[in-house]
Coordinates of C-alpha atoms in Angstrom, one line a residue:
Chain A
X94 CA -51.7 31.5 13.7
X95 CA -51.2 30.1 10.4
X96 CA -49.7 26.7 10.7
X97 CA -48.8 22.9 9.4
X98 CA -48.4 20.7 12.8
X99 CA -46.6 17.6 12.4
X100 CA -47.1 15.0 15.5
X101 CA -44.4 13.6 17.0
X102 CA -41.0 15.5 16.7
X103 CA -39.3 12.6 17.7
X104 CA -39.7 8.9 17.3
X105 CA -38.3 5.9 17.6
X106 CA -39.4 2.5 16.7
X107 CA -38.4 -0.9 15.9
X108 CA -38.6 -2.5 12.4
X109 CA -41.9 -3.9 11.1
X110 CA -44.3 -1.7 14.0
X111 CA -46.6 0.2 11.8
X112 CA -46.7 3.6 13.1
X113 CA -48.3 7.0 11.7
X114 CA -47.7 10.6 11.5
X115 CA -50.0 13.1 12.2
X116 CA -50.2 16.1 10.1
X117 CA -52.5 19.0 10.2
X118 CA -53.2 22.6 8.7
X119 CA -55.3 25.9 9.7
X120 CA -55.3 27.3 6.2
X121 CA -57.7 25.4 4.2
X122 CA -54.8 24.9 1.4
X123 CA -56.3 22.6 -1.3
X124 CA -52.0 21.3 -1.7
X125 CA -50.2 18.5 0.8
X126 CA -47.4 16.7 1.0
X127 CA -44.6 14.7 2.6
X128 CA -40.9 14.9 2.4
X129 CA -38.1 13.3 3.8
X130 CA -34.7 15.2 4.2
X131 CA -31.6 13.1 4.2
X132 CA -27.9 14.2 4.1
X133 CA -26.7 16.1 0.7
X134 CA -30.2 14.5 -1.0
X135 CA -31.8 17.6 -0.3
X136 CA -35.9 16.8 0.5
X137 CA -37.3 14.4 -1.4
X138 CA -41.5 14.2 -2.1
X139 CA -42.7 10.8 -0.7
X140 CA -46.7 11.4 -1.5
X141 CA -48.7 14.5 -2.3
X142 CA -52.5 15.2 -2.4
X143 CA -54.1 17.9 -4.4
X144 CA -57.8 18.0 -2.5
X145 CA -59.7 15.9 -0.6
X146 CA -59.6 11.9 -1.5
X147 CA -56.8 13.1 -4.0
X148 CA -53.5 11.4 -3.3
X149 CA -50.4 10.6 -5.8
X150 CA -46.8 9.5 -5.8
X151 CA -43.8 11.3 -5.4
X152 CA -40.3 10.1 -6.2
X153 CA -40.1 8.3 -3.7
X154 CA -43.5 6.3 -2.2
X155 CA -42.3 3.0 -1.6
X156 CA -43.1 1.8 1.9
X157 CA -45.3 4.7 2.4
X158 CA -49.0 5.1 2.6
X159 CA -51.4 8.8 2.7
X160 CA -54.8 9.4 2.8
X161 CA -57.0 13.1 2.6
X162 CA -60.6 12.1 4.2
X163 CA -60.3 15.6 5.5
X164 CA -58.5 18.8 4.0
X165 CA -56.7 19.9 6.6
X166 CA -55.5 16.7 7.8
X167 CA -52.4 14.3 5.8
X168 CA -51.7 11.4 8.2
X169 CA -48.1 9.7 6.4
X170 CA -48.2 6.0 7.3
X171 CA -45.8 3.1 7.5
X172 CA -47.0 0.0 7.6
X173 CA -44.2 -2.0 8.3
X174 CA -41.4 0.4 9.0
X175 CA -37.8 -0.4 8.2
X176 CA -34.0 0.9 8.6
X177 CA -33.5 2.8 5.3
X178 CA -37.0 5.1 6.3
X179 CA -34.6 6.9 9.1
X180 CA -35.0 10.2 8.0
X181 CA -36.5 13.5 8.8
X182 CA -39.7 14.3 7.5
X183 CA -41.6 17.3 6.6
X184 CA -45.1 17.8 6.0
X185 CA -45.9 21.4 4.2
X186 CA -49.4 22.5 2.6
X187 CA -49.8 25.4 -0.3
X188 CA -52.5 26.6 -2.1
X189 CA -51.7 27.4 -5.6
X190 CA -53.9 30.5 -6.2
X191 CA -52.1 32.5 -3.4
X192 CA -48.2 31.8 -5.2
X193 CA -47.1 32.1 -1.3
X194 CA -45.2 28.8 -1.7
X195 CA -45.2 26.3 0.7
X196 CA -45.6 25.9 4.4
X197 CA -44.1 23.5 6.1
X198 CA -44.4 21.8 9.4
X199 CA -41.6 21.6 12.2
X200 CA -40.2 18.0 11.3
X201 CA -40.7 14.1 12.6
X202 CA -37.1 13.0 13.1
X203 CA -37.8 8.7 12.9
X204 CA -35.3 6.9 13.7
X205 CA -36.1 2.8 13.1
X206 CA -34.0 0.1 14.9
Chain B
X11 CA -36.9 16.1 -16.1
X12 CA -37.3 19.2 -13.8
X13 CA -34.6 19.3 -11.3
X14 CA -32.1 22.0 -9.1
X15 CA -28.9 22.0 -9.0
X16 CA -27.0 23.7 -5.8
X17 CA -23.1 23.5 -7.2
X18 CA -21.9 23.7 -3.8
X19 CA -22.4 21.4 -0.6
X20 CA -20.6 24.0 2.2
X21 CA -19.4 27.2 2.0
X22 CA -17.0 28.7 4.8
X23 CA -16.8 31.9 5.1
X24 CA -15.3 34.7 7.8
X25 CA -18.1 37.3 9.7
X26 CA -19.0 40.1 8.1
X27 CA -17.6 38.6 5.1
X28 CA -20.0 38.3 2.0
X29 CA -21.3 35.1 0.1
X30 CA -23.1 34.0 -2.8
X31 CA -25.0 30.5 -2.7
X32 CA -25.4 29.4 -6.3
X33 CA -28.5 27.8 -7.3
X34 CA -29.4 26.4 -11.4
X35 CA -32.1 24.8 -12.5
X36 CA -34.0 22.5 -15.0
X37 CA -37.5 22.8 -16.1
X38 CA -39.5 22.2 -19.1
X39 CA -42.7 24.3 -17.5
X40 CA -42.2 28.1 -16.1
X41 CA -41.9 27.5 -12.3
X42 CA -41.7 30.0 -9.5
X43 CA -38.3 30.2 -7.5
X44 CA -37.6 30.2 -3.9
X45 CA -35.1 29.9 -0.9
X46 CA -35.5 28.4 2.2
X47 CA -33.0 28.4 5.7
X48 CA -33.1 25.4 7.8
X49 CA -31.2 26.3 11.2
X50 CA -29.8 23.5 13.1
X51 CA -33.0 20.6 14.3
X52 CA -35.4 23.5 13.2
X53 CA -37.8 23.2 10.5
X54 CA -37.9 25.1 7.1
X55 CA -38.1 28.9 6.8
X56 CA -39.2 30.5 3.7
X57 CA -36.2 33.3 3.2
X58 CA -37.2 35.0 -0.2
X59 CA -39.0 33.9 -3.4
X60 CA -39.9 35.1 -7.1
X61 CA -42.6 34.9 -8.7
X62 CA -42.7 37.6 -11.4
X63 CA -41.6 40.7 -12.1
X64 CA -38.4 42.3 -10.7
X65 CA -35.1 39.8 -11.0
X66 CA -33.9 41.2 -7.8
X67 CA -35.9 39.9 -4.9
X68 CA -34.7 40.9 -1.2
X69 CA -35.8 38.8 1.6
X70 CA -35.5 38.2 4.8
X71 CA -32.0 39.2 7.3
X72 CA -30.2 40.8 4.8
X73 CA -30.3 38.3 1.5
X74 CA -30.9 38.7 -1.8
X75 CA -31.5 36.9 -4.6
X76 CA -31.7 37.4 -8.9
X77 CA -33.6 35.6 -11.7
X78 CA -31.5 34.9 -14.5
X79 CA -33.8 34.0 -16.9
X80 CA -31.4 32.9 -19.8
X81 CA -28.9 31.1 -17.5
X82 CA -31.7 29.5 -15.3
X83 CA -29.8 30.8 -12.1
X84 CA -31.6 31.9 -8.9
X85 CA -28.0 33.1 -6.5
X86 CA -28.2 34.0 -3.1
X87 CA -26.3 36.7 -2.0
X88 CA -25.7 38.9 1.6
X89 CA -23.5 41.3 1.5
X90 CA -21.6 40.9 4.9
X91 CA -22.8 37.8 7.0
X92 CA -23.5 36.8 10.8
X93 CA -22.5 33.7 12.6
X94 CA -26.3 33.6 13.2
X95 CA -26.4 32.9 9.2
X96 CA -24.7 29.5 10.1
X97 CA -27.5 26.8 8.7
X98 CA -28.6 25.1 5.9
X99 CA -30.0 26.6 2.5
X100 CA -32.2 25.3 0.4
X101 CA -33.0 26.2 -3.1
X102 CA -36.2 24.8 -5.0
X103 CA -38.8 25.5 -7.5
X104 CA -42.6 25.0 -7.9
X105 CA -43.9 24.0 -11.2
X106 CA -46.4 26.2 -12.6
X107 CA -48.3 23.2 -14.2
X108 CA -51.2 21.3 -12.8
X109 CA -49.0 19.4 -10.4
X110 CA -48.1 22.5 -8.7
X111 CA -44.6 20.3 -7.9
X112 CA -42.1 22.0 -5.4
X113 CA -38.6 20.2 -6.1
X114 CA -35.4 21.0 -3.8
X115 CA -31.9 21.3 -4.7
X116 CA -29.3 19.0 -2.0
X117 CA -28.7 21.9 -0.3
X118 CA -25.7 24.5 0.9
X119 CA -24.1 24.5 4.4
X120 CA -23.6 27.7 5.2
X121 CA -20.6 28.0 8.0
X122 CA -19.4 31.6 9.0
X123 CA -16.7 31.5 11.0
X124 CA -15.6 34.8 13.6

């Protein structure tokens, strides 16, 4: 089954404990990215990579790190995680010659303390 | 500065009852046009999109949505709605550039009521 998995659904952690979030797909999609949904913002792109070793900024990156050593994986990392990154974030993949759009994973729900 | 507008934040509305989610956007590049539904804690489903041809795409449970090209609209309609309609609608448009950006509008609450 065609797929983005996100890893975990849930997680909570305490401020400054770097922690990552796992995100892989089974559709060798050349497109990646993160988002994080907050109330009546919509989703938001933190990072997106367009291929392998490709990375670049959304709108908003700060206090968020990518990488793309691999295409089907887009671990989001925070190194030193803090209150105002409570969100819920999406990972989704695309690949631009097929116009189906995006897929997106099931959600990370973070909540830091 | 490409962005999507969704007028509305909720929308009540009575079972069997039909609605129209508004959607407008902004964008400087030709971009392809989509909806997605977000039930409650469940990730993003792709409901309909459009890409060329036809202004009148149908979708998935019953909706619908038309391109208006000269007004930069993209509504979502149903004719007569389900209180399994009740979640969270998303508009958003993908750049047909070279960043192959997807941007979302803030949403719609959907709430149908019996």
């Amino acid at each position: 089954e065609a797929q983005v998995t996100q890893n975990p659904r849930y997680l909570i952690t305490v401020t400054g404990k770097k922690l990552t979030v796992t995100c892989s797909q089974n559709m060798n999609h050349e497109y990646m990215s993160w988002y994080r949904q907050d109330p009546g913002l919509g989703l938001r792109q933190i990072y997106y990579s367009m291929n392998v070793e490709v990375t670049d900024k959304g709108d908003v990156p700060e206090g968020y790190k990518v990488s793309r050593k691999e295409k089907r994986n887009f671990p989001l990392i925070l190194e030193s995680p803090s209150p105002n990154q409570t969100s819920l974030y999406f990972c989704a993949s695309s690949s631009p010659g097929t116009s189906h759009g995006y897929t997106f994973g099931s959600g990370t729900r973070l909540t830091v303390v | 500065a490409q962005s999507v507008t969704q007028l509305d934040s909720q929308v009540p509305v009575f079972e069997e009852a039909p609605v129209e989610l508004r959607c407008n956007y902004s964008s400087s590049v030709s971009v392809y046009l989509f909806w997605y539904v977000q039930y409650p804690n469940q990730g993003l489903q792709l409901l309909l999109k459009y890409l060329s041809g036809s202004t009148l795409v149908k979708g998935i449970n019953g909706f619908e949505a038309e391109f208006n090209k000269s007004q930069t609209s993209f509504h979502l309609r149903k004719p007569s709605v389900h209180i399994s309609d009740t979640a969270e609608y998303f508009c958003a448009v993908t750049l047909m550039d070279s960043s192959y950006k997807l941007i979302f509008g803030s949403g719609t609450r959907l709430l149908v009521r019996p």
